[in-house]
Short mmCIF file of C-alpha atoms and ligand atoms in Angstrom, two decimals:
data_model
loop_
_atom_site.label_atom_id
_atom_site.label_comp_id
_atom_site.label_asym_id
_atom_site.label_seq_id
_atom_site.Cartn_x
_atom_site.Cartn_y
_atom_site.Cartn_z
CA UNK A 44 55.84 84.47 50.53
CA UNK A 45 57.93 86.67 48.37
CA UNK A 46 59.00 85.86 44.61
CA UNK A 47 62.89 86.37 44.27
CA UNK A 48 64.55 86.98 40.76
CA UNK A 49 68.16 85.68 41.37
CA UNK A 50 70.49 86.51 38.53
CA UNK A 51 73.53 84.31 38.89
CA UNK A 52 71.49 81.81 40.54
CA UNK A 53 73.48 78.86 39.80
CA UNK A 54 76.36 79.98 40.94
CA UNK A 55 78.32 79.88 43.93
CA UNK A 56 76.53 82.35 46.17
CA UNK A 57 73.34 82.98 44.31
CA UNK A 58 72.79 78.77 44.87
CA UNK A 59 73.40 79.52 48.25
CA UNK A 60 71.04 82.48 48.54
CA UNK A 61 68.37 80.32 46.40
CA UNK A 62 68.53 78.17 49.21
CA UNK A 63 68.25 80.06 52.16
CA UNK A 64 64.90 81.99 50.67
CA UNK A 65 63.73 78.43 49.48
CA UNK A 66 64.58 76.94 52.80
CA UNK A 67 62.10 80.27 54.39
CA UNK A 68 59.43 79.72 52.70
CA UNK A 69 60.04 81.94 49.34
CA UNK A 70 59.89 81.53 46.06
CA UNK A 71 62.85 81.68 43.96
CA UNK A 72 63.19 82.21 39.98
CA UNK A 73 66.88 81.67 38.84
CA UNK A 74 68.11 83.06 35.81
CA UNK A 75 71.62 81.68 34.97
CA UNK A 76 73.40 81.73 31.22
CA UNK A 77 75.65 78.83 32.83
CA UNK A 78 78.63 80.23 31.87
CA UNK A 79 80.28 79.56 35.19
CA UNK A 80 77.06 78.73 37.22
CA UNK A 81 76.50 75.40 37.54
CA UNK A 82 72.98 73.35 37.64
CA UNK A 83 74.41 70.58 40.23
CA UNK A 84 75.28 73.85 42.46
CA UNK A 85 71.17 73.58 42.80
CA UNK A 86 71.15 70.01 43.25
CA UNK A 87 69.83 70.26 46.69
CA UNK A 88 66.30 72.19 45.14
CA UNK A 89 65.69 69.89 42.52
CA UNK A 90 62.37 69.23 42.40
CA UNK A 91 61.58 71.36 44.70
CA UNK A 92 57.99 73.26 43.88
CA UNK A 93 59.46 76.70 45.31
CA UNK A 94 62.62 77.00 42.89
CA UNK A 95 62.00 77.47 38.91
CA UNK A 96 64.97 77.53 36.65
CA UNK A 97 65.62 79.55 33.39
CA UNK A 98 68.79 79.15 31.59
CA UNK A 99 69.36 82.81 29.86
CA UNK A 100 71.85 85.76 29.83
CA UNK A 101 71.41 89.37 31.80
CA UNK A 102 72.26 90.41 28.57
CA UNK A 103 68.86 88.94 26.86
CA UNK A 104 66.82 91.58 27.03
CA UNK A 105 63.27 89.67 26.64
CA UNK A 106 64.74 86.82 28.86
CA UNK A 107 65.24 89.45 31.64
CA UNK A 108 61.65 91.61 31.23
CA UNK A 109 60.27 87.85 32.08
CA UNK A 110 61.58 86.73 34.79
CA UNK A 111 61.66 90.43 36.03
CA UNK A 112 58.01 90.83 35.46
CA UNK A 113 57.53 87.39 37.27
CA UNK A 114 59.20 88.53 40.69
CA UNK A 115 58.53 90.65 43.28
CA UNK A 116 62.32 91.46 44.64
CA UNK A 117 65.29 91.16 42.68
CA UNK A 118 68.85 90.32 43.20
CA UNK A 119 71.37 91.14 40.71
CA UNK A 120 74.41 88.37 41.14
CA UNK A 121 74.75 87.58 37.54
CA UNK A 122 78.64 88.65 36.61
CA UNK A 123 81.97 87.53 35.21
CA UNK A 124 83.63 86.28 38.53
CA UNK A 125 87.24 85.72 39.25
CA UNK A 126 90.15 88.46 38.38
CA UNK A 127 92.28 84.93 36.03
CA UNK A 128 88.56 85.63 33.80
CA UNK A 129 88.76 89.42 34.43
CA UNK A 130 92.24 89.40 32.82
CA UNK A 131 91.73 86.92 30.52
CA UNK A 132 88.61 88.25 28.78
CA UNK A 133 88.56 91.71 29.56
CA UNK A 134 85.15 92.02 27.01
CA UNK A 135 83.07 89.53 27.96
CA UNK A 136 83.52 90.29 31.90
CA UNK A 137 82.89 94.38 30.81
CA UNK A 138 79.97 93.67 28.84
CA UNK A 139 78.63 91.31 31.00
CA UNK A 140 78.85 93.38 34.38
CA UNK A 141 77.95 96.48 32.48
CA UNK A 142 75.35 95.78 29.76
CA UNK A 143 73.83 93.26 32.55
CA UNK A 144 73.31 95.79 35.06
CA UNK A 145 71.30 98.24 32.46
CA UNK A 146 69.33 95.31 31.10
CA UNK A 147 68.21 94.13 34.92
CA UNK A 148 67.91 97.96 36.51
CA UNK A 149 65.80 98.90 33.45
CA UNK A 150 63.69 96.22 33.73
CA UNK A 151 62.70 96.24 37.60
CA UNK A 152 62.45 99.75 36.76
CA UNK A 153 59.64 99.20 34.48
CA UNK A 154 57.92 96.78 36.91
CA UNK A 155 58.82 98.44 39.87
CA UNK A 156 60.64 95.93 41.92
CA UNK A 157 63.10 96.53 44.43
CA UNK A 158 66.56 95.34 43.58
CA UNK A 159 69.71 94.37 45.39
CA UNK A 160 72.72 94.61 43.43
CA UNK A 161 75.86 92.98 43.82
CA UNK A 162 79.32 94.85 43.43
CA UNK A 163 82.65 93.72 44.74
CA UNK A 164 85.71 95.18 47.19
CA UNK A 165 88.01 95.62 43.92
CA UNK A 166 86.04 99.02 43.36
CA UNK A 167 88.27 100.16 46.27
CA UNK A 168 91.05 99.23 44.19
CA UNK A 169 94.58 99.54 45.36
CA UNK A 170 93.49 101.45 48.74
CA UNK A 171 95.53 99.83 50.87
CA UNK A 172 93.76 101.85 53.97
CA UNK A 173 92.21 99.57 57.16
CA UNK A 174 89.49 99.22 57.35
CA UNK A 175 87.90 100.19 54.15
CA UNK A 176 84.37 101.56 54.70
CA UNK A 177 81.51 102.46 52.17
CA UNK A 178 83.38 106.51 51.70
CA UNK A 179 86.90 105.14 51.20
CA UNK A 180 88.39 106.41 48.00
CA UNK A 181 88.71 104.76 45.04
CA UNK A 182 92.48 104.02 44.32
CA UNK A 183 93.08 103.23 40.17
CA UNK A 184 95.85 102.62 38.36
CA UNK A 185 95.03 102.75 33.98
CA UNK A 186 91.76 101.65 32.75
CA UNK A 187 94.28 99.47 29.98
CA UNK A 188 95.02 97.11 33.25
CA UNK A 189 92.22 94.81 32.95
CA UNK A 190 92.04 94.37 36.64
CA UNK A 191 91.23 98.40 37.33
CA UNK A 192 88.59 98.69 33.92
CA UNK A 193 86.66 95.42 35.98
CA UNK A 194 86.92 97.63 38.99
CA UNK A 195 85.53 100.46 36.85
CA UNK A 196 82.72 98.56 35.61
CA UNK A 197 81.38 97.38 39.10
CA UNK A 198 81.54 100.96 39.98
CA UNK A 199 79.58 101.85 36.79
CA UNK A 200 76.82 98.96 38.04
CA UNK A 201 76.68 100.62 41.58
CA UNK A 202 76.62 103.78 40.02
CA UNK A 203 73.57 103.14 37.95
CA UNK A 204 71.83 101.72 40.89
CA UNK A 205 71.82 105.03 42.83
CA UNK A 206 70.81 106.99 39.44
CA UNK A 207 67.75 105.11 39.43
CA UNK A 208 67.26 105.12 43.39
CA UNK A 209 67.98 109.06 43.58
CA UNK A 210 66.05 109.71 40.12
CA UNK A 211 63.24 107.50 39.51
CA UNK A 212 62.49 106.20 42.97
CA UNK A 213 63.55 102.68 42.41
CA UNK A 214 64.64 100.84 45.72
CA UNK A 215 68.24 99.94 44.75
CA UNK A 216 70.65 98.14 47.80
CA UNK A 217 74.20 97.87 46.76
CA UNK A 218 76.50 95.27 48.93
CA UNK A 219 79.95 95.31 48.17
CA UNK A 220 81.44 91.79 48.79
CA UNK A 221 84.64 91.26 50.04
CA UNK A 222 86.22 87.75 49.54
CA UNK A 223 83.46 85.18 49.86
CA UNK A 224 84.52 81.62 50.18
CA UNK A 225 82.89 78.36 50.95
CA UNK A 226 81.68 75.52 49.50
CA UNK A 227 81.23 75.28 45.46
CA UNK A 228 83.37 78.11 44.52
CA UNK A 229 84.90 76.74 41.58
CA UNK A 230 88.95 76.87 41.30
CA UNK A 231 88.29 77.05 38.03
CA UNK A 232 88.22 81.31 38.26
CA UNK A 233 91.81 82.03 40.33
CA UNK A 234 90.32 81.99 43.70
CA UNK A 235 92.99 81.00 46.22
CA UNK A 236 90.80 79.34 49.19
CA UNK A 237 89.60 76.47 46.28
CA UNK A 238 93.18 75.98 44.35
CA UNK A 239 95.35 76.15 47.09
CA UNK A 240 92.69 73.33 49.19
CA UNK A 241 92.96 71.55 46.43
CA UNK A 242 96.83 71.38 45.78
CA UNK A 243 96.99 70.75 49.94
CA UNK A 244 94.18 67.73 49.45
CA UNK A 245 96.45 66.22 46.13
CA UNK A 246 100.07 66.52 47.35
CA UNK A 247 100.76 69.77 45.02
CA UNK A 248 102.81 72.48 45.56
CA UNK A 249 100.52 75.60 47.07
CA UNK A 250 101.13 78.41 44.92
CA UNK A 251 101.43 81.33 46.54
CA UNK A 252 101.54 84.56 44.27
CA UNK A 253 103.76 87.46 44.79
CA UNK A 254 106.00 86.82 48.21
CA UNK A 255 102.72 85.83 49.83
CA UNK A 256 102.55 89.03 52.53
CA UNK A 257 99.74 90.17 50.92
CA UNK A 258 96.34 90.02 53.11
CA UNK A 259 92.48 89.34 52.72
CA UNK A 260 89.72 88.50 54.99
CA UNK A 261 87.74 85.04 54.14
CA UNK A 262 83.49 85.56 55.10
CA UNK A 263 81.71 81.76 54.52
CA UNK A 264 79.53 82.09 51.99
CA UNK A 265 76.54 81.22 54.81
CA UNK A 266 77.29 84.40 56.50
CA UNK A 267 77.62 86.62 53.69
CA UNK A 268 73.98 84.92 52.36
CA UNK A 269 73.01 85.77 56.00
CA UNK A 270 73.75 89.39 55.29
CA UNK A 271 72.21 89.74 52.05
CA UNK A 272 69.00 88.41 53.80
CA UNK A 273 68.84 90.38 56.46
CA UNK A 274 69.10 93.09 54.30
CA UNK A 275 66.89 92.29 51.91
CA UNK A 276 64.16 92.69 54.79
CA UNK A 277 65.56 95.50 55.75
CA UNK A 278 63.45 98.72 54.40
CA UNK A 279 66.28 100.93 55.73
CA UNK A 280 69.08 99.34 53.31
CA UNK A 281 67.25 100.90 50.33
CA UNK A 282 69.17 103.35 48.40
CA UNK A 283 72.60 102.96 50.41
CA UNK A 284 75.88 100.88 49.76
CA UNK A 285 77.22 98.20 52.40
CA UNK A 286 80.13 96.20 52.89
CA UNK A 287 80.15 92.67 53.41
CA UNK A 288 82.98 91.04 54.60
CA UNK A 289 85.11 89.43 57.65
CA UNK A 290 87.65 90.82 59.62
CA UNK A 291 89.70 88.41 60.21
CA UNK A 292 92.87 89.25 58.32
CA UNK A 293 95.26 86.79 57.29
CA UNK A 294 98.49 86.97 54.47
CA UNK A 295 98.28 84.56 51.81
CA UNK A 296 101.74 82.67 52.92
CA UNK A 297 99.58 82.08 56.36
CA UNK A 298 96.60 80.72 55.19
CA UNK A 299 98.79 78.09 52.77
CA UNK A 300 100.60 77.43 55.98
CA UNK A 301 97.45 76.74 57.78
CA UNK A 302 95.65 74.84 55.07
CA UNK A 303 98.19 72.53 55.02
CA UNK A 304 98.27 72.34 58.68
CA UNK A 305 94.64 71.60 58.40
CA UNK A 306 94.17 69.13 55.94
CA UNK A 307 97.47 67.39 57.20
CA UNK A 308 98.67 67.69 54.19
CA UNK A 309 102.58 66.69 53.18
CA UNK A 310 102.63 69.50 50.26
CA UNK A 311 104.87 72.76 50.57
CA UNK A 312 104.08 76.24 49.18
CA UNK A 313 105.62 77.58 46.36
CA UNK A 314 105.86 81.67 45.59
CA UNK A 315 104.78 82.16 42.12
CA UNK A 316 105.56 85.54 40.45
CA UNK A 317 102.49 87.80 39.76
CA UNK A 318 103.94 88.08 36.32
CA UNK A 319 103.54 84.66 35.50
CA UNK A 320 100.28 83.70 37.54
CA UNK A 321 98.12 86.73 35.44
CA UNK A 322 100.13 88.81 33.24
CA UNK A 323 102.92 91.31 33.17
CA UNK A 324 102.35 94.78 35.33
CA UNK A 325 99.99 92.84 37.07
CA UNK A 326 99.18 94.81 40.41
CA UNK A 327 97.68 92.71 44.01
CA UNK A 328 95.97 94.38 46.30
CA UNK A 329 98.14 94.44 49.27
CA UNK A 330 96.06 94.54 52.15
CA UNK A 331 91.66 94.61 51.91
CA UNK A 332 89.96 94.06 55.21
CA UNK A 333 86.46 95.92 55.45
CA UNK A 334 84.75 97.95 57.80
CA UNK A 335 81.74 96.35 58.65
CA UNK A 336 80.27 98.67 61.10
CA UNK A 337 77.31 99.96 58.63
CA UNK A 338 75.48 96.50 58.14
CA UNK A 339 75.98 95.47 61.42
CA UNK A 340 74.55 99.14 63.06
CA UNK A 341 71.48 98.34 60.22
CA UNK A 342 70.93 94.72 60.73
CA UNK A 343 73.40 93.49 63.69
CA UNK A 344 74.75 91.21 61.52
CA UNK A 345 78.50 89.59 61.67
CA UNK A 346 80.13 86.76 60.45
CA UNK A 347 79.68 83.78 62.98
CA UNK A 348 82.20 81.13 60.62
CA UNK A 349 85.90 81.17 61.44
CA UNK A 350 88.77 80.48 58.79
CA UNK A 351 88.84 77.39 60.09
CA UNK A 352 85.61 76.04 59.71
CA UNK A 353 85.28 77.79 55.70
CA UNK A 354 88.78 75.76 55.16
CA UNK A 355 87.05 72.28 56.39
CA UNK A 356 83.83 72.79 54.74
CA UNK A 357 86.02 73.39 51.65
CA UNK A 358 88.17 70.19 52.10
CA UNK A 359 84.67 68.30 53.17
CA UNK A 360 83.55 69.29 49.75
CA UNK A 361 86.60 68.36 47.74
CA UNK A 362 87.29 65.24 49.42
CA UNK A 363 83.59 64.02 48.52
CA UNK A 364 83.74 64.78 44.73
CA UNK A 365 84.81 61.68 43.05
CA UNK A 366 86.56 63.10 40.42
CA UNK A 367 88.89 64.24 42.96
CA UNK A 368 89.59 60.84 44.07
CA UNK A 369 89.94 59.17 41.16
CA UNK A 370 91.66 61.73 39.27
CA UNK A 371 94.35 62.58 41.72
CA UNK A 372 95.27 58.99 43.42
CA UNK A 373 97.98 58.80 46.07
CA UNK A 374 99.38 62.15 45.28
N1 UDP B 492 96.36 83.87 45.11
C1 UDP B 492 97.44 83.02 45.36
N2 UDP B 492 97.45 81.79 44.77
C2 UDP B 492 96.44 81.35 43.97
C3 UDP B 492 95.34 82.21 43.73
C4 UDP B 492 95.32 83.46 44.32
O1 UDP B 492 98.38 83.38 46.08
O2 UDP B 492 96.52 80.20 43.48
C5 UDP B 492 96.36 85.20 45.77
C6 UDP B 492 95.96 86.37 44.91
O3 UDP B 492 97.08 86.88 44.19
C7 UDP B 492 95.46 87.36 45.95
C8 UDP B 492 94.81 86.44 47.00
O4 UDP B 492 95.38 85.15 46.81
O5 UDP B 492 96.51 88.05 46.56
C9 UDP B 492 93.30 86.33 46.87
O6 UDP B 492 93.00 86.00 45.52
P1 UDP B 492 91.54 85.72 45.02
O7 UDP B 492 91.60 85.62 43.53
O8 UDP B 492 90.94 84.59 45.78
O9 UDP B 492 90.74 87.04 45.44
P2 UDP B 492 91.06 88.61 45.19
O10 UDP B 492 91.18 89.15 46.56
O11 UDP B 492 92.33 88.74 44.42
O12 UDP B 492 89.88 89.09 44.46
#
């Protein structure tokens, strides 16, 4: 039985991970500010002897030595999530990615607990190269565009990690994620798989942003929880970087298409200008599909969820939350 610190606990994949270790036998601590975590996202553990919940910031100091002190392995998931809150408040998701990562490396630094810690494909910025493997180059446009300084500040996180693996000995694992998607990932953040199932399950337009030819690759939250288990037991992953991701590459227009298709829905997409769906200058990423071959030489892990089963998990999901039904009646 191992004690896991998960920061970000309550929220979409930390809950996920929280249940997986639960569901093994672990012990799981969850730290969560609930800023966009959510306690019903860790409805399924209630009660449960092997989960203990504190609400509290990465960015509370005492708060962190605790529940750092209390655990054997930590994982670092606590961030600001979602490029709409990355451009909207530029200084909360900075201090929070930043200021969080010191406060949680310095920590399991003083106890001396391995930690995983959780960066994102938008590091890679606007490379546009495919795949994208842990050595691609860093593409940035001005640290004024909010979207590049949140890009910046992941790399600052990762950064730090290998400081204290390479200087002080601390077993760091960075995993970059690439789009993660499943079910509770809030639409509340900008993510397309949750809006636009959402629009298909009400009647709404989809809205597609940009001329919808841009393309990503969708991983089920399951497998991507998968990966971070497998390497969490993995001694090897200490002190290196992995991607996380799926390869199955689809354009944004496409996967409106087929969510409609899917959920039989009567809507139609609409293209919606990047200017007006973030802000002005705002730059996409026009193609991000990972290379995946490092995790799976390390662990032989791969996603085993298609699109298609991610986009009816999502609808399951939606379709079952009452608000839905009553708030959006024969649309
Ligand atoms: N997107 C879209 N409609 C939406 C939300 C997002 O077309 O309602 C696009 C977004 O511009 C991007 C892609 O879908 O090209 C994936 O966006 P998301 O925010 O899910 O992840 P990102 O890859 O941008 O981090």
């Amino acid at each position: 039985m191992t004690r896991y610190l998960i920061t970000g606990g309550a929220g979409f994949i930390g809950s996920h991970l929280a249940e997986a270790l639960v569901s093994r036998g672990d012990q799981v601590l969850v730290l969560d500010s609930l800023a966009t975590g959510r306690l019903t996202n860790l409805g399924t553990l209630a009660g449960n002897p092997r989960l203990s919940f504190v609400q509290g910031s990465v960015l509370d100091e005492l708060a962190v030595d605790q529940a750092v002190r209390s655990s054997d392995v930590v994982v670092h998931l606590a961030a600001a999530v979602g490029v709409k809150l990355i451009v909207e408040e530029p200084l909360y998701s900075l201090t929070t990615n930043i200021k969080g990562a010191i406060t949680v490396l310095e920590a399991a630094h003083r106890y001396r607990r391995k930690v995983m810690v959780a960066s994102s494909s938008e590091i890679y910025g606007k490379n546009s190269a495919v795949p994208l493997n842990e050595q691609s180059d860093r593409v940035l446009g001005s640290p004024a565009v909010a979207r590049w300084a949140y890009s910046t500040s992941k790399a600052v996180d990762e950064i730090l990690a290998y400081a204290y693996h390479r200087e002080r000995d601390l077993p760091t694992i960075v995993v970059r994620l690439f789009n993660t998607v499943g079910p509770r990932q809030s639409p509340a953040y900008g993510m397309v798989i949750p809006r636009l199932v959402r629009q298909a399950l009400a009647g709404e337009p989809l809205t597609v942003y940009g001329d919808g030819t841009q393309t990503r690759c969708f991983c089920h939250v399951l497998d991507v929880v998968q990966a971070l288990v497998g390497l969490l037991d993995e001694p090897a992953a200490e002190g290196d970087v992995l991607n996380i991701g799926s390869s199955e590459e689809i354009s944004i227009a496409e996967l409106a298409r087929v969510i409609i298709a899917r959920t039989g829905s009567a809507s139609d997409l609409v293209l919606v200008p990047y200017d007006e769906a973030y802000e002005t200058g705002f730059e996409d990423m026009v193609r991000r599909v990972p290379d995946t071959g490092k995790i799976h030489a390390l662990t032989g892990w791969e996603p085993v969820r298609s699109l298609v089963e991610i986009l009816d998990d999502v609808a399951r999901e939606v379709i079952s939350e009452a608000g839905f039904l009553t708030t959006a009646p024969n649309k």
